[in-house]
mmCIF file of N, CA and C in Angstrom:
data_model
loop_
_atom_site.group_PDB
_atom_site.id
_atom_site.type_symbol
_atom_site.label_atom_id
_atom_site.label_comp_id
_atom_site.label_asym_id
_atom_site.label_seq_id
_atom_site.Cartn_x
_atom_site.Cartn_y
_atom_site.Cartn_z
ATOM 1 N N UNK D 654 -5.915 39.634 38.445
ATOM 2 C CA UNK D 654 -5.795 39.035 37.132
ATOM 3 C C UNK D 654 -5.697 37.521 37.288
ATOM 4 N N UNK D 655 -6.428 36.818 36.468
ATOM 5 C CA UNK D 655 -6.413 35.353 36.468
ATOM 6 C C UNK D 655 -5.427 34.872 35.406
ATOM 7 N N UNK D 656 -4.643 33.854 35.752
ATOM 8 C CA UNK D 656 -3.702 33.265 34.791
ATOM 9 C C UNK D 656 -4.006 31.779 34.639
ATOM 10 N N UNK D 657 -4.130 31.374 33.395
ATOM 11 C CA UNK D 657 -4.303 29.966 33.038
ATOM 12 C C UNK D 657 -3.061 29.578 32.259
ATOM 13 N N UNK D 658 -2.275 28.663 32.796
ATOM 14 C CA UNK D 658 -0.992 28.312 32.193
ATOM 15 C C UNK D 658 -0.955 26.851 31.757
ATOM 16 N N UNK D 659 -0.598 26.640 30.509
ATOM 17 C CA UNK D 659 -0.367 25.298 29.992
ATOM 18 C C UNK D 659 1.085 24.959 30.276
ATOM 19 N N UNK D 660 1.299 23.990 31.154
ATOM 20 C CA UNK D 660 2.637 23.653 31.632
ATOM 21 C C UNK D 660 3.103 22.346 31.005
ATOM 22 N N UNK D 661 4.334 22.358 30.504
ATOM 23 C CA UNK D 661 4.875 21.133 29.923
ATOM 24 C C UNK D 661 6.363 21.245 29.680
ATOM 25 N N UNK D 662 6.959 20.117 29.389
ATOM 26 C CA UNK D 662 8.385 20.064 29.085
ATOM 27 C C UNK D 662 8.642 20.576 27.676
ATOM 28 N N UNK D 663 9.911 20.703 27.333
ATOM 29 C CA UNK D 663 10.323 21.147 26.005
ATOM 30 C C UNK D 663 9.798 20.170 24.939
ATOM 31 N N UNK D 664 9.360 20.727 23.822
ATOM 32 C CA UNK D 664 8.937 19.936 22.657
ATOM 33 C C UNK D 664 7.776 18.988 22.947
ATOM 34 N N UNK D 665 6.810 19.454 23.721
ATOM 35 C CA UNK D 665 5.638 18.615 23.999
ATOM 36 C C UNK D 665 4.374 19.113 23.299
ATOM 37 N N UNK D 666 4.490 20.210 22.529
ATOM 38 C CA UNK D 666 3.343 20.705 21.799
ATOM 39 C C UNK D 666 2.639 21.878 22.438
ATOM 40 N N UNK D 667 3.296 22.552 23.377
ATOM 41 C CA UNK D 667 2.672 23.708 24.033
ATOM 42 C C UNK D 667 2.333 24.802 23.028
ATOM 43 N N UNK D 668 3.261 25.126 22.144
ATOM 44 C CA UNK D 668 3.025 26.184 21.158
ATOM 45 C C UNK D 668 1.875 25.819 20.227
ATOM 46 N N UNK D 669 1.852 24.587 19.769
ATOM 47 C CA UNK D 669 0.764 24.151 18.881
ATOM 48 C C UNK D 669 -0.581 24.227 19.602
ATOM 49 N N UNK D 670 -0.598 23.839 20.862
ATOM 50 C CA UNK D 670 -1.838 23.909 21.633
ATOM 51 C C UNK D 670 -2.274 25.357 21.814
ATOM 52 N N UNK D 671 -1.334 26.252 22.119
ATOM 53 C CA UNK D 671 -1.677 27.661 22.301
ATOM 54 C C UNK D 671 -2.200 28.272 21.003
ATOM 55 N N UNK D 672 -1.645 27.872 19.872
ATOM 56 C CA UNK D 672 -2.167 28.351 18.592
ATOM 57 C C UNK D 672 -3.593 27.855 18.372
ATOM 58 N N UNK D 673 -3.882 26.636 18.794
ATOM 59 C CA UNK D 673 -5.239 26.098 18.696
ATOM 60 C C UNK D 673 -6.182 26.885 19.602
ATOM 61 N N UNK D 674 -5.746 27.181 20.828
ATOM 62 C CA UNK D 674 -6.557 27.994 21.752
ATOM 63 C C UNK D 674 -6.883 29.334 21.099
ATOM 64 N N UNK D 675 -5.886 29.975 20.546
ATOM 65 C CA UNK D 675 -6.050 31.289 19.923
ATOM 66 C C UNK D 675 -7.100 31.227 18.810
ATOM 67 N N UNK D 676 -6.990 30.237 17.946
ATOM 68 C CA UNK D 676 -7.945 30.099 16.836
ATOM 69 C C UNK D 676 -9.352 29.798 17.343
ATOM 70 N N UNK D 677 -9.465 28.946 18.352
ATOM 71 C CA UNK D 677 -10.788 28.629 18.910
ATOM 72 C C UNK D 677 -11.434 29.856 19.545
ATOM 73 N N UNK D 678 -10.640 30.662 20.240
ATOM 74 C CA UNK D 678 -11.183 31.872 20.848
ATOM 75 C C UNK D 678 -11.719 32.831 19.783
ATOM 76 N N UNK D 679 -10.995 32.975 18.689
ATOM 77 C CA UNK D 679 -11.463 33.836 17.610
ATOM 78 C C UNK D 679 -12.761 33.298 17.010
ATOM 79 N N UNK D 680 -12.856 31.977 16.879
ATOM 80 C CA UNK D 680 -14.089 31.366 16.356
ATOM 81 C C UNK D 680 -15.250 31.522 17.322
ATOM 82 N N UNK D 681 -14.955 31.634 18.627
ATOM 83 C CA UNK D 681 -15.998 31.788 19.644
ATOM 84 C C UNK D 681 -16.416 33.240 19.849
ATOM 85 N N UNK D 682 -15.932 34.125 19.002
ATOM 86 C CA UNK D 682 -16.389 35.507 19.062
ATOM 87 C C UNK D 682 -15.469 36.492 19.738
ATOM 88 N N UNK D 683 -14.327 36.056 20.222
ATOM 89 C CA UNK D 683 -13.347 37.005 20.744
ATOM 90 C C UNK D 683 -12.793 37.797 19.567
ATOM 91 N N UNK D 684 -12.555 39.083 19.781
ATOM 92 C CA UNK D 684 -11.993 39.898 18.714
ATOM 93 C C UNK D 684 -10.661 40.484 19.169
ATOM 94 N N UNK D 685 -9.784 40.676 18.208
ATOM 95 C CA UNK D 685 -8.478 41.246 18.520
ATOM 96 C C UNK D 685 -8.614 42.733 18.825
ATOM 97 N N UNK D 686 -7.940 43.155 19.880
ATOM 98 C CA UNK D 686 -7.846 44.581 20.140
ATOM 99 C C UNK D 686 -6.681 45.098 19.292
ATOM 100 N N UNK D 687 -6.920 46.070 18.432
ATOM 101 C CA UNK D 687 -5.864 46.532 17.522
ATOM 102 C C UNK D 687 -4.607 46.997 18.254
ATOM 103 N N UNK D 688 -3.467 46.696 17.620
ATOM 104 C CA UNK D 688 -2.195 47.215 18.094
ATOM 105 C C UNK D 688 -1.426 46.347 19.068
ATOM 106 N N UNK D 689 -1.914 45.134 19.351
ATOM 107 C CA UNK D 689 -1.226 44.307 20.349
ATOM 108 C C UNK D 689 -0.596 43.031 19.791
ATOM 109 N N UNK D 690 -1.028 42.587 18.632
ATOM 110 C CA UNK D 690 -0.542 41.326 18.086
ATOM 111 C C UNK D 690 0.918 41.450 17.664
ATOM 112 N N UNK D 691 1.718 40.468 18.078
ATOM 113 C CA UNK D 691 3.077 40.335 17.541
ATOM 114 C C UNK D 691 3.551 38.892 17.720
ATOM 115 N N UNK D 692 4.476 38.511 16.844
ATOM 116 C CA UNK D 692 5.094 37.194 16.951
ATOM 117 C C UNK D 692 6.226 37.267 17.961
ATOM 118 N N UNK D 693 6.430 36.171 18.681
ATOM 119 C CA UNK D 693 7.480 36.090 19.693
ATOM 120 C C UNK D 693 8.481 35.007 19.312
ATOM 121 N N UNK D 694 9.737 35.211 19.665
ATOM 122 C CA UNK D 694 10.745 34.172 19.506
ATOM 123 C C UNK D 694 10.918 33.706 18.078
ATOM 124 N N UNK D 695 11.123 32.424 17.919
ATOM 125 C CA UNK D 695 11.355 31.802 16.622
ATOM 126 C C UNK D 695 10.066 31.826 15.802
ATOM 127 N N UNK D 696 10.065 32.489 14.635
ATOM 128 C CA UNK D 696 8.832 32.589 13.846
ATOM 129 C C UNK D 696 8.298 31.236 13.374
ATOM 130 N N UNK D 697 9.142 30.211 13.349
ATOM 131 C CA UNK D 697 8.683 28.881 12.933
ATOM 132 C C UNK D 697 7.617 28.330 13.868
ATOM 133 N N UNK D 698 7.675 28.720 15.143
ATOM 134 C CA UNK D 698 6.712 28.213 16.119
ATOM 135 C C UNK D 698 5.423 29.021 16.140
ATOM 136 N N UNK D 699 5.440 30.195 15.501
ATOM 137 C CA UNK D 699 4.279 31.074 15.445
ATOM 138 C C UNK D 699 3.714 31.385 16.835
ATOM 139 N N UNK D 700 4.615 31.566 17.808
ATOM 140 C CA UNK D 700 4.192 31.977 19.146
ATOM 141 C C UNK D 700 3.765 33.437 19.068
ATOM 142 N N UNK D 701 2.618 33.749 19.655
ATOM 143 C CA UNK D 701 2.087 35.105 19.581
ATOM 144 C C UNK D 701 1.847 35.680 20.966
ATOM 145 N N UNK D 702 1.718 36.987 20.995
ATOM 146 C CA UNK D 702 1.153 37.692 22.128
ATOM 147 C C UNK D 702 0.064 38.581 21.538
ATOM 148 N N UNK D 703 -1.069 38.621 22.188
ATOM 149 C CA UNK D 703 -2.176 39.404 21.680
ATOM 150 C C UNK D 703 -3.172 39.651 22.804
ATOM 151 N N UNK D 704 -4.083 40.583 22.563
ATOM 152 C CA UNK D 704 -5.181 40.842 23.486
ATOM 153 C C UNK D 704 -6.482 40.681 22.716
ATOM 154 N N UNK D 705 -7.356 39.865 23.264
ATOM 155 C CA UNK D 705 -8.668 39.610 22.686
ATOM 156 C C UNK D 705 -9.731 40.112 23.654
ATOM 157 N N UNK D 706 -10.873 40.504 23.109
ATOM 158 C CA UNK D 706 -11.961 41.019 23.942
ATOM 159 C C UNK D 706 -13.267 40.341 23.565
ATOM 160 N N UNK D 707 -14.043 39.998 24.595
ATOM 161 C CA UNK D 707 -15.399 39.491 24.402
ATOM 162 C C UNK D 707 -16.192 39.807 25.663
ATOM 163 N N UNK D 708 -17.370 40.366 25.476
ATOM 164 C CA UNK D 708 -18.261 40.699 26.591
ATOM 165 C C UNK D 708 -17.564 41.524 27.676
ATOM 166 N N UNK D 709 -16.700 42.437 27.263
ATOM 167 C CA UNK D 709 -16.016 43.318 28.200
ATOM 168 C C UNK D 709 -14.827 42.713 28.914
ATOM 169 N N UNK D 710 -14.515 41.456 28.631
ATOM 170 C CA UNK D 710 -13.372 40.786 29.253
ATOM 171 C C UNK D 710 -12.160 40.913 28.333
ATOM 172 N N UNK D 711 -11.073 41.432 28.907
ATOM 173 C CA UNK D 711 -9.809 41.547 28.162
ATOM 174 C C UNK D 711 -8.959 40.317 28.466
ATOM 175 N N UNK D 712 -8.667 39.564 27.432
ATOM 176 C CA UNK D 712 -7.941 38.309 27.562
ATOM 177 C C UNK D 712 -6.608 38.429 26.832
ATOM 178 N N UNK D 713 -5.522 38.292 27.571
ATOM 179 C CA UNK D 713 -4.195 38.283 26.968
ATOM 180 C C UNK D 713 -3.778 36.850 26.691
ATOM 181 N N UNK D 714 -3.108 36.649 25.581
ATOM 182 C CA UNK D 714 -2.618 35.305 25.255
ATOM 183 C C UNK D 714 -1.136 35.392 24.912
ATOM 184 N N UNK D 715 -0.372 34.475 25.512
ATOM 185 C CA UNK D 715 1.075 34.399 25.291
ATOM 186 C C UNK D 715 1.373 32.970 24.865
ATOM 187 N N UNK D 716 1.837 32.800 23.645
ATOM 188 C CA UNK D 716 2.099 31.458 23.141
ATOM 189 C C UNK D 716 3.459 30.905 23.511
ATOM 190 N N UNK D 717 4.352 31.754 23.986
ATOM 191 C CA UNK D 717 5.719 31.323 24.267
ATOM 192 C C UNK D 717 5.972 31.426 25.763
ATOM 193 N N UNK D 718 6.434 30.352 26.372
ATOM 194 C CA UNK D 718 6.728 30.383 27.801
ATOM 195 C C UNK D 718 8.015 29.669 28.132
ATOM 196 N N UNK D 719 9.029 29.889 27.306
ATOM 197 C CA UNK D 719 10.280 29.161 27.465
ATOM 198 C C UNK D 719 11.422 29.991 28.024
ATOM 199 N N UNK D 720 11.238 31.314 28.139
ATOM 200 C CA UNK D 720 12.361 32.172 28.501
ATOM 201 C C UNK D 720 12.213 32.730 29.908
ATOM 202 N N UNK D 721 13.326 32.640 30.666
ATOM 203 C CA UNK D 721 13.341 33.098 32.045
ATOM 204 C C UNK D 721 13.863 34.516 32.185
ATOM 205 N N UNK D 722 14.627 34.982 31.188
ATOM 206 C CA UNK D 722 15.282 36.289 31.298
ATOM 207 C C UNK D 722 15.097 37.090 30.013
ATOM 208 N N UNK D 723 15.303 38.393 30.139
ATOM 209 C CA UNK D 723 15.299 39.258 28.975
ATOM 210 C C UNK D 723 13.922 39.800 28.635
ATOM 211 N N UNK D 724 13.868 40.518 27.525
ATOM 212 C CA UNK D 724 12.634 41.175 27.102
ATOM 213 C C UNK D 724 11.532 40.185 26.769
ATOM 214 N N UNK D 725 11.891 38.985 26.344
ATOM 215 C CA UNK D 725 10.894 37.975 25.996
ATOM 216 C C UNK D 725 10.606 36.995 27.109
ATOM 217 N N UNK D 726 11.012 37.336 28.331
ATOM 218 C CA UNK D 726 10.780 36.406 29.439
ATOM 219 C C UNK D 726 9.288 36.326 29.747
ATOM 220 N N UNK D 727 8.864 35.181 30.221
ATOM 221 C CA UNK D 727 7.462 34.980 30.554
ATOM 222 C C UNK D 727 6.995 36.013 31.584
ATOM 223 N N UNK D 728 7.813 36.270 32.595
ATOM 224 C CA UNK D 728 7.439 37.230 33.635
ATOM 225 C C UNK D 728 7.186 38.616 33.031
ATOM 226 N N UNK D 729 8.053 39.069 32.120
ATOM 227 C CA UNK D 729 7.873 40.396 31.513
ATOM 228 C C UNK D 729 6.652 40.438 30.615
ATOM 229 N N UNK D 730 6.399 39.360 29.891
ATOM 230 C CA UNK D 730 5.227 39.329 29.021
ATOM 231 C C UNK D 730 3.933 39.366 29.836
ATOM 232 N N UNK D 731 3.912 38.645 30.956
ATOM 233 C CA UNK D 731 2.729 38.681 31.836
ATOM 234 C C UNK D 731 2.548 40.087 32.402
ATOM 235 N N UNK D 732 3.635 40.706 32.855
ATOM 236 C CA UNK D 732 3.571 42.075 33.396
ATOM 237 C C UNK D 732 3.066 43.058 32.325
ATOM 238 N N UNK D 733 3.494 42.850 31.090
ATOM 239 C CA UNK D 733 3.036 43.708 29.993
ATOM 240 C C UNK D 733 1.513 43.627 29.847
ATOM 241 N N UNK D 734 0.978 42.409 29.888
ATOM 242 C CA UNK D 734 -0.466 42.239 29.749
ATOM 243 C C UNK D 734 -1.211 42.742 30.986
ATOM 244 N N UNK D 735 -0.593 42.609 32.148
ATOM 245 C CA UNK D 735 -1.195 43.163 33.364
ATOM 246 C C UNK D 735 -1.282 44.687 33.255
ATOM 247 N N UNK D 736 -0.219 45.320 32.761
ATOM 248 C CA UNK D 736 -0.206 46.774 32.604
ATOM 249 C C UNK D 736 -1.246 47.239 31.580
ATOM 250 N N UNK D 737 -1.594 46.359 30.666
ATOM 251 C CA UNK D 737 -2.611 46.681 29.655
ATOM 252 C C UNK D 737 -4.010 46.282 30.120
ATOM 253 N N UNK D 738 -4.120 46.017 31.420
ATOM 254 C CA UNK D 738 -5.413 45.791 32.081
ATOM 255 C C UNK D 738 -6.153 44.543 31.604
ATOM 256 N N UNK D 739 -5.411 43.466 31.331
ATOM 257 C CA UNK D 739 -6.065 42.203 30.987
ATOM 258 C C UNK D 739 -6.694 41.597 32.239
ATOM 259 N N UNK D 740 -7.882 41.041 32.080
ATOM 260 C CA UNK D 740 -8.571 40.362 33.174
ATOM 261 C C UNK D 740 -8.067 38.932 33.328
ATOM 262 N N UNK D 741 -7.711 38.328 32.202
ATOM 263 C CA UNK D 741 -7.255 36.943 32.156
ATOM 264 C C UNK D 741 -6.050 36.872 31.224
ATOM 265 N N UNK D 742 -5.074 36.041 31.582
ATOM 266 C CA UNK D 742 -3.950 35.745 30.704
ATOM 267 C C UNK D 742 -3.877 34.227 30.550
ATOM 268 N N UNK D 743 -3.799 33.800 29.314
ATOM 269 C CA UNK D 743 -3.563 32.389 29.001
ATOM 270 C C UNK D 743 -2.150 32.319 28.440
ATOM 271 N N UNK D 744 -1.342 31.411 28.981
ATOM 272 C CA UNK D 744 0.046 31.330 28.522
ATOM 273 C C UNK D 744 0.552 29.896 28.538
ATOM 274 N N UNK D 745 1.657 29.708 27.840
ATOM 275 C CA UNK D 745 2.405 28.459 27.912
ATOM 276 C C UNK D 745 3.497 28.651 28.960
ATOM 277 N N UNK D 746 3.923 27.552 29.556
ATOM 278 C CA UNK D 746 4.958 27.637 30.592
ATOM 279 C C UNK D 746 5.742 26.322 30.607
ATOM 280 N N UNK D 747 7.034 26.422 30.327
ATOM 281 C CA UNK D 747 7.867 25.233 30.429
ATOM 282 C C UNK D 747 8.029 24.861 31.899
ATOM 283 N N UNK D 748 8.161 23.572 32.179
ATOM 284 C CA UNK D 748 8.319 23.087 33.557
ATOM 285 C C UNK D 748 9.706 23.434 34.082
ATOM 286 N N UNK D 749 9.832 24.677 34.525
ATOM 287 C CA UNK D 749 11.065 25.186 35.121
ATOM 288 C C UNK D 749 10.632 26.050 36.303
ATOM 289 N N UNK D 750 11.195 25.825 37.493
ATOM 290 C CA UNK D 750 10.739 26.559 38.680
ATOM 291 C C UNK D 750 10.658 28.078 38.511
ATOM 292 N N UNK D 751 11.665 28.710 37.890
ATOM 293 C CA UNK D 751 11.630 30.170 37.732
ATOM 294 C C UNK D 751 10.474 30.616 36.839
ATOM 295 N N UNK D 752 10.162 29.830 35.829
ATOM 296 C CA UNK D 752 9.042 30.175 34.955
ATOM 297 C C UNK D 752 7.719 29.977 35.689
ATOM 298 N N UNK D 753 7.615 28.892 36.432
ATOM 299 C CA UNK D 753 6.393 28.656 37.203
ATOM 300 C C UNK D 753 6.177 29.755 38.240
ATOM 301 N N UNK D 754 7.273 30.285 38.781
ATOM 302 C CA UNK D 754 7.184 31.358 39.781
ATOM 303 C C UNK D 754 6.570 32.623 39.178
ATOM 304 N N UNK D 755 6.811 32.852 37.882
ATOM 305 C CA UNK D 755 6.217 34.017 37.218
ATOM 306 C C UNK D 755 4.691 33.938 37.252
ATOM 307 N N UNK D 756 4.170 32.731 37.368
ATOM 308 C CA UNK D 756 2.718 32.511 37.400
ATOM 309 C C UNK D 756 2.204 32.403 38.831
ATOM 310 N N UNK D 757 2.914 31.685 39.680
ATOM 311 C CA UNK D 757 2.422 31.452 41.044
ATOM 312 C C UNK D 757 2.403 32.718 41.899
ATOM 313 N N UNK D 758 3.096 33.770 41.462
ATOM 314 C CA UNK D 758 3.023 35.026 42.220
ATOM 315 C C UNK D 758 1.652 35.674 42.106
ATOM 316 N N UNK D 759 0.835 35.216 41.172
ATOM 317 C CA UNK D 759 -0.546 35.692 41.052
ATOM 318 C C UNK D 759 -1.450 34.713 41.781
ATOM 319 N N UNK D 760 -2.178 35.178 42.788
ATOM 320 C CA UNK D 760 -3.007 34.263 43.589
ATOM 321 C C UNK D 760 -4.041 33.487 42.766
ATOM 322 N N UNK D 761 -4.591 34.117 41.743
ATOM 323 C CA UNK D 761 -5.627 33.474 40.940
ATOM 324 C C UNK D 761 -4.990 32.858 39.697
ATOM 325 N N UNK D 762 -4.384 31.680 39.875
ATOM 326 C CA UNK D 762 -3.736 31.000 38.754
ATOM 327 C C UNK D 762 -4.101 29.519 38.758
ATOM 328 N N UNK D 763 -3.964 28.936 37.587
ATOM 329 C CA UNK D 763 -4.175 27.496 37.452
ATOM 330 C C UNK D 763 -3.180 26.967 36.424
ATOM 331 N N UNK D 764 -2.613 25.817 36.732
ATOM 332 C CA UNK D 764 -1.749 25.121 35.781
ATOM 333 C C UNK D 764 -2.534 23.966 35.170
ATOM 334 N N UNK D 765 -2.417 23.834 33.875
ATOM 335 C CA UNK D 765 -2.958 22.673 33.166
ATOM 336 C C UNK D 765 -1.764 21.967 32.558
ATOM 337 N N UNK D 766 -1.544 20.728 32.972
ATOM 338 C CA UNK D 766 -0.390 19.990 32.468
ATOM 339 C C UNK D 766 -0.646 19.505 31.053
ATOM 340 N N UNK D 767 0.344 19.736 30.186
ATOM 341 C CA UNK D 767 0.256 19.352 28.782
ATOM 342 C C UNK D 767 0.156 17.840 28.675
ATOM 343 N N UNK D 768 -0.847 17.379 27.952
ATOM 344 C CA UNK D 768 -1.002 15.950 27.690
ATOM 345 C C UNK D 768 0.057 15.534 26.680
ATOM 346 N N UNK D 769 0.724 14.436 26.960
ATOM 347 C CA UNK D 769 1.760 13.935 26.058
ATOM 348 C C UNK D 769 1.104 13.025 25.027
ATOM 349 N N UNK D 770 1.400 13.289 23.778
ATOM 350 C CA UNK D 770 0.834 12.504 22.680
ATOM 351 C C UNK D 770 1.557 11.165 22.564
ATOM 352 N N UNK D 771 0.834 10.161 22.130
ATOM 353 C CA UNK D 771 1.433 8.836 21.948
ATOM 354 C C UNK D 771 2.086 8.686 20.579
ATOM 355 N N UNK D 772 2.068 9.720 19.776
ATOM 356 C CA UNK D 772 2.715 9.684 18.465
ATOM 357 C C UNK D 772 2.213 10.801 17.576
ATOM 358 N N UNK D 773 2.935 11.045 16.490
ATOM 359 C CA UNK D 773 2.608 12.155 15.605
ATOM 360 C C UNK D 773 1.163 12.135 15.117
ATOM 361 N N UNK D 774 0.619 10.957 14.910
ATOM 362 C CA UNK D 774 -0.746 10.864 14.384
ATOM 363 C C UNK D 774 -1.784 11.343 15.408
ATOM 364 N N UNK D 775 -1.417 11.424 16.677
ATOM 365 C CA UNK D 775 -2.347 11.849 17.726
ATOM 366 C C UNK D 775 -2.127 13.289 18.201
ATOM 367 N N UNK D 776 -1.097 13.951 17.711
ATOM 368 C CA UNK D 776 -0.767 15.300 18.198
ATOM 369 C C UNK D 776 -1.944 16.262 18.075
ATOM 370 N N UNK D 777 -2.565 16.289 16.920
ATOM 371 C CA UNK D 777 -3.661 17.233 16.684
ATOM 372 C C UNK D 777 -4.826 16.965 17.639
ATOM 373 N N UNK D 778 -5.119 15.715 17.869
ATOM 374 C CA UNK D 778 -6.219 15.347 18.768
ATOM 375 C C UNK D 778 -5.904 15.783 20.190
ATOM 376 N N UNK D 779 -4.713 15.446 20.662
ATOM 377 C CA UNK D 779 -4.300 15.780 22.033
ATOM 378 C C UNK D 779 -4.264 17.295 22.227
ATOM 379 N N UNK D 780 -3.725 18.026 21.245
ATOM 380 C CA UNK D 780 -3.656 19.485 21.361
ATOM 381 C C UNK D 780 -5.050 20.093 21.392
ATOM 382 N N UNK D 781 -5.968 19.548 20.607
ATOM 383 C CA UNK D 781 -7.349 20.028 20.615
ATOM 384 C C UNK D 781 -8.033 19.798 21.957
ATOM 385 N N UNK D 782 -7.805 18.643 22.536
ATOM 386 C CA UNK D 782 -8.380 18.330 23.856
ATOM 387 C C UNK D 782 -7.830 19.281 24.913
ATOM 388 N N UNK D 783 -6.508 19.505 24.895
ATOM 389 C CA UNK D 783 -5.899 20.426 25.860
ATOM 390 C C UNK D 783 -6.412 21.854 25.649
ATOM 391 N N UNK D 784 -6.583 22.261 24.403
ATOM 392 C CA UNK D 784 -7.080 23.618 24.109
ATOM 393 C C UNK D 784 -8.484 23.803 24.675
ATOM 394 N N UNK D 785 -9.336 22.833 24.492
ATOM 395 C CA UNK D 785 -10.702 22.932 25.012
ATOM 396 C C UNK D 785 -10.712 22.934 26.545
ATOM 397 N N UNK D 786 -9.771 22.210 27.129
ATOM 398 C CA UNK D 786 -9.649 22.211 28.603
ATOM 399 C C UNK D 786 -9.284 23.601 29.107
ATOM 400 N N UNK D 787 -8.346 24.245 28.419
ATOM 401 C CA UNK D 787 -7.925 25.601 28.795
ATOM 402 C C UNK D 787 -9.104 26.564 28.695
ATOM 403 N N UNK D 788 -9.809 26.529 27.585
ATOM 404 C CA UNK D 788 -10.940 27.419 27.366
ATOM 405 C C UNK D 788 -12.039 27.177 28.413
ATOM 406 N N UNK D 789 -12.140 25.961 28.870
ATOM 407 C CA UNK D 789 -13.132 25.635 29.893
ATOM 408 C C UNK D 789 -12.908 26.344 31.225
ATOM 409 N N UNK D 790 -11.699 26.833 31.453
ATOM 410 C CA UNK D 790 -11.397 27.555 32.697
ATOM 411 C C UNK D 790 -11.624 29.058 32.594
ATOM 412 N N UNK D 791 -12.082 29.525 31.456
ATOM 413 C CA UNK D 791 -12.366 30.975 31.314
ATOM 414 C C UNK D 791 -13.601 31.361 32.098
#
């Protein structure tokens, strides 16, 4: 399984970027596999977990990567998507060694560092650029 992880510090726009990735994938013809979509964590952030399919590739997406322990931990969410036979997982990951370890245990992984915006007026632009970078690794 390949993992593409958007890595960044707290409050840098990881969730917003992951939501942009999700929307772009749907526009590019990925379709939701029924029964997998759910919101994670704080509903205000609209972090999701879902499985999308295109051309026989099962792609899992995890919008929340802030938790190290419990049912919502990044490691458990990745394992859940692995058990559901995803070929690729795209996720957010806060810059914390234990969270990064949940990703580095998979040999086929890549980290993309979250671009820091220079201000609120640039957030949408920066998140769009990062989203396209992530999709480019599919």
